[in-house]
Amino acid sequence: MVGWGAARRFAALAWYNEGAARLDRGQAAPAVAPLTHAVLLAPLERHAWQHLGRARELRGDLATAVASYQAAERLGPYHPITGLNVGRTARELWRRTKDRAWLDLALGALERVVRINPHQTDARESGGELALEAARPESAALFLGAVPEGFQPSPAWLWLRAKWQARRGEAAEARATMGQGDRLAARVEAQDAEAALRAGKLEEAVARARAAIKHTPGLTAAWETLGYALTALGRLREARDCFGRIAARDPGSLNARLNVAVISLNLRDLPEVRRALAAAERIAPGDPEVLLTRARLLAAEGRRADAIRAYEALLT
C-alpha cells in the first residue's frame, strides 16, 4: 500500500510534468494550474516553483512571477538562475510602475548573483543596464567595474561598461571598451554567419555577415562568408564585390583573387577575369586552382587547343 506522503509526491510529479510539458509547448496560461497544484503538494520542490514563475511571467502576471521565483531562490539560494529571474522580472515591474521597492528588489537579487558567482555575465549585464538606467552608481560599479580573471564578457556588457566609463569621465577607456565590444560582436556574428552558411540558411548567413561587418568593417571572415552566401544565392555581382574588397585590403589573398576571377567567368566579364587571374598568378603561379582558372579562361576566349593543353597539363 502506498503511503500518503508517497502519494503526494507522485501526484506532485504528475502535475509538474504536465505543467512543464505545456510550458515547453509555449502554453504558458494552461501551465499555471498544474504547476500550482505541484507546488501545493510539494512546496519544497525548487524546479516546480521555477517553472511556475516562468509560466506566470509569460502570462504577464509579473508580481506573482516574482513571488514564485523568490520561493525557488529560498530553496536554492546559490543557484544563479533563480536570483537572475527574480532580478529580471522585478526590473520589468520597476520599469512599468517606477516603484522603488521593485528597483531595490531587482538590484538586490542581481547583486547577490554576482557576489555568489562573479563570472555570471547575464547578471552583470542585466544589473549594469538597470543601475545605469536608475542612476545607481554604486551598483553600476559592482556590475560593470572590476571583474575576476577569466571573466567572459558579452558585447552588450562591454557596451554598457563603456557607457559607465563615459559617465565617470573616462573617455579614452570608454572608447577602447566600445571598440572591444564591437570587435567581439563582429566575431560572434561572423561565426553565426558561417554556421548558417554551412547549414544552407543563406539569407540568414547574409544578414549575420552584414551585421558583423557593421560592427567591424574590416573583418575578412565576414566578407568572405557574405561572398559565398551571395554566390550561392546567385547574386554574383554583389558576391564579387565582397571578394574584391578582401583583395583590396589584402593584395596577397589568393582566395579572394580566385573568387573574383571565377565569378567574373560566370558573369562573362573576361577583362576582369584576366586582371584577377594575373594577380593570382603573381601570388601562386603553380597553384592548381590558378591553372584550372587559366584553362577555363582560355576556353571562354575560344582558344580551344590552348585550353585542352592547359587541362591536360593539370592531369599530368
PDB file of N, CA and C in Angstrom, residues 197 202-203 206 226-240 243 263 266-267:
ATOM      1  N   LEU A 197      25.700  29.483 -43.053  1.00  0.00           N
ATOM      2  CA  LEU A 197      26.103  29.118 -44.416  1.00  0.00           C
ATOM      3  C   LEU A 197      26.279  27.609 -44.536  1.00  0.00           C
ATOM      4  N   LEU A 202      20.951  30.488 -46.279  1.00  0.00           N
ATOM      5  CA  LEU A 202      21.720  31.509 -46.988  1.00  0.00           C
ATOM      6  C   LEU A 202      21.299  32.929 -46.619  1.00  0.00           C
ATOM      7  N   GLU A 203      20.010  33.181 -46.528  1.00  0.00           N
ATOM      8  CA  GLU A 203      19.559  34.536 -46.186  1.00  0.00           C
ATOM      9  C   GLU A 203      20.007  34.913 -44.778  1.00  0.00           C
ATOM     10  N   VAL A 206      23.654  35.797 -44.886  1.00  0.00           N
ATOM     11  CA  VAL A 206      23.843  37.150 -45.409  1.00  0.00           C
ATOM     12  C   VAL A 206      23.568  38.188 -44.328  1.00  0.00           C
ATOM     13  N   LEU A 226      29.966  36.336 -46.477  1.00  0.00           N
ATOM     14  CA  LEU A 226      28.954  37.068 -47.239  1.00  0.00           C
ATOM     15  C   LEU A 226      29.113  36.791 -48.730  1.00  0.00           C
ATOM     16  N   GLY A 227      30.353  36.773 -49.202  1.00  0.00           N
ATOM     17  CA  GLY A 227      30.596  36.497 -50.611  1.00  0.00           C
ATOM     18  C   GLY A 227      30.130  35.118 -51.023  1.00  0.00           C
ATOM     19  N   TYR A 228      30.422  34.106 -50.197  1.00  0.00           N
ATOM     20  CA  TYR A 228      29.993  32.740 -50.524  1.00  0.00           C
ATOM     21  C   TYR A 228      28.467  32.614 -50.498  1.00  0.00           C
ATOM     22  N   ALA A 229      27.832  33.244 -49.509  1.00  0.00           N
ATOM     23  CA  ALA A 229      26.368  33.162 -49.420  1.00  0.00           C
ATOM     24  C   ALA A 229      25.705  33.845 -50.610  1.00  0.00           C
ATOM     25  N   LEU A 230      26.203  35.002 -50.985  1.00  0.00           N
ATOM     26  CA  LEU A 230      25.638  35.709 -52.128  1.00  0.00           C
ATOM     27  C   LEU A 230      25.868  34.934 -53.429  1.00  0.00           C
ATOM     28  N   THR A 231      27.018  34.281 -53.528  1.00  0.00           N
ATOM     29  CA  THR A 231      27.281  33.449 -54.707  1.00  0.00           C
ATOM     30  C   THR A 231      26.249  32.326 -54.797  1.00  0.00           C
ATOM     31  N   ALA A 232      26.005  31.678 -53.669  1.00  0.00           N
ATOM     32  CA  ALA A 232      25.041  30.573 -53.654  1.00  0.00           C
ATOM     33  C   ALA A 232      23.628  31.057 -53.985  1.00  0.00           C
ATOM     34  N   LEU A 233      23.342  32.310 -53.652  1.00  0.00           N
ATOM     35  CA  LEU A 233      22.022  32.882 -53.954  1.00  0.00           C
ATOM     36  C   LEU A 233      21.930  33.401 -55.389  1.00  0.00           C
ATOM     37  N   GLY A 234      23.042  33.333 -56.115  1.00  0.00           N
ATOM     38  CA  GLY A 234      23.045  33.815 -57.487  1.00  0.00           C
ATOM     39  C   GLY A 234      23.237  35.310 -57.622  1.00  0.00           C
ATOM     40  N   ARG A 235      23.566  35.976 -56.533  1.00  0.00           N
ATOM     41  CA  ARG A 235      23.768  37.427 -56.562  1.00  0.00           C
ATOM     42  C   ARG A 235      25.257  37.693 -56.810  1.00  0.00           C
ATOM     43  N   LEU A 236      25.672  37.428 -58.048  1.00  0.00           N
ATOM     44  CA  LEU A 236      27.096  37.327 -58.357  1.00  0.00           C
ATOM     45  C   LEU A 236      27.820  38.660 -58.299  1.00  0.00           C
ATOM     46  N   ARG A 237      27.215  39.714 -58.750  1.00  0.00           N
ATOM     47  CA  ARG A 237      27.916  40.994 -58.726  1.00  0.00           C
ATOM     48  C   ARG A 237      28.176  41.452 -57.289  1.00  0.00           C
ATOM     49  N   GLU A 238      27.201  41.255 -56.414  1.00  0.00           N
ATOM     50  CA  GLU A 238      27.406  41.584 -55.006  1.00  0.00           C
ATOM     51  C   GLU A 238      28.489  40.701 -54.400  1.00  0.00           C
ATOM     52  N   ALA A 239      28.465  39.420 -54.773  1.00  0.00           N
ATOM     53  CA  ALA A 239      29.472  38.493 -54.252  1.00  0.00           C
ATOM     54  C   ALA A 239      30.862  38.905 -54.709  1.00  0.00           C
ATOM     55  N   ARG A 240      30.979  39.251 -55.973  1.00  0.00           N
ATOM     56  CA  ARG A 240      32.290  39.653 -56.484  1.00  0.00           C
ATOM     57  C   ARG A 240      32.805  40.888 -55.751  1.00  0.00           C
ATOM     58  N   PHE A 243      34.505  39.815 -52.440  1.00  0.00           N
ATOM     59  CA  PHE A 243      35.866  39.290 -52.602  1.00  0.00           C
ATOM     60  C   PHE A 243      36.819  40.370 -53.112  1.00  0.00           C
ATOM     61  N   ILE A 263      33.993  34.168 -60.399  1.00  0.00           N
ATOM     62  CA  ILE A 263      32.689  34.833 -60.507  1.00  0.00           C
ATOM     63  C   ILE A 263      32.624  35.651 -61.796  1.00  0.00           C
ATOM     64  N   ASN A 266      31.734  33.516 -64.653  1.00  0.00           N
ATOM     65  CA  ASN A 266      30.297  33.248 -64.703  1.00  0.00           C
ATOM     66  C   ASN A 266      29.504  34.449 -65.202  1.00  0.00           C
ATOM     67  N   LEU A 267      30.056  35.647 -64.976  1.00  0.00           N
ATOM     68  CA  LEU A 267      29.402  36.863 -65.463  1.00  0.00           C
ATOM     69  C   LEU A 267      29.812  37.197 -66.897  1.00  0.00           C
TER      70      LEU A 267
END
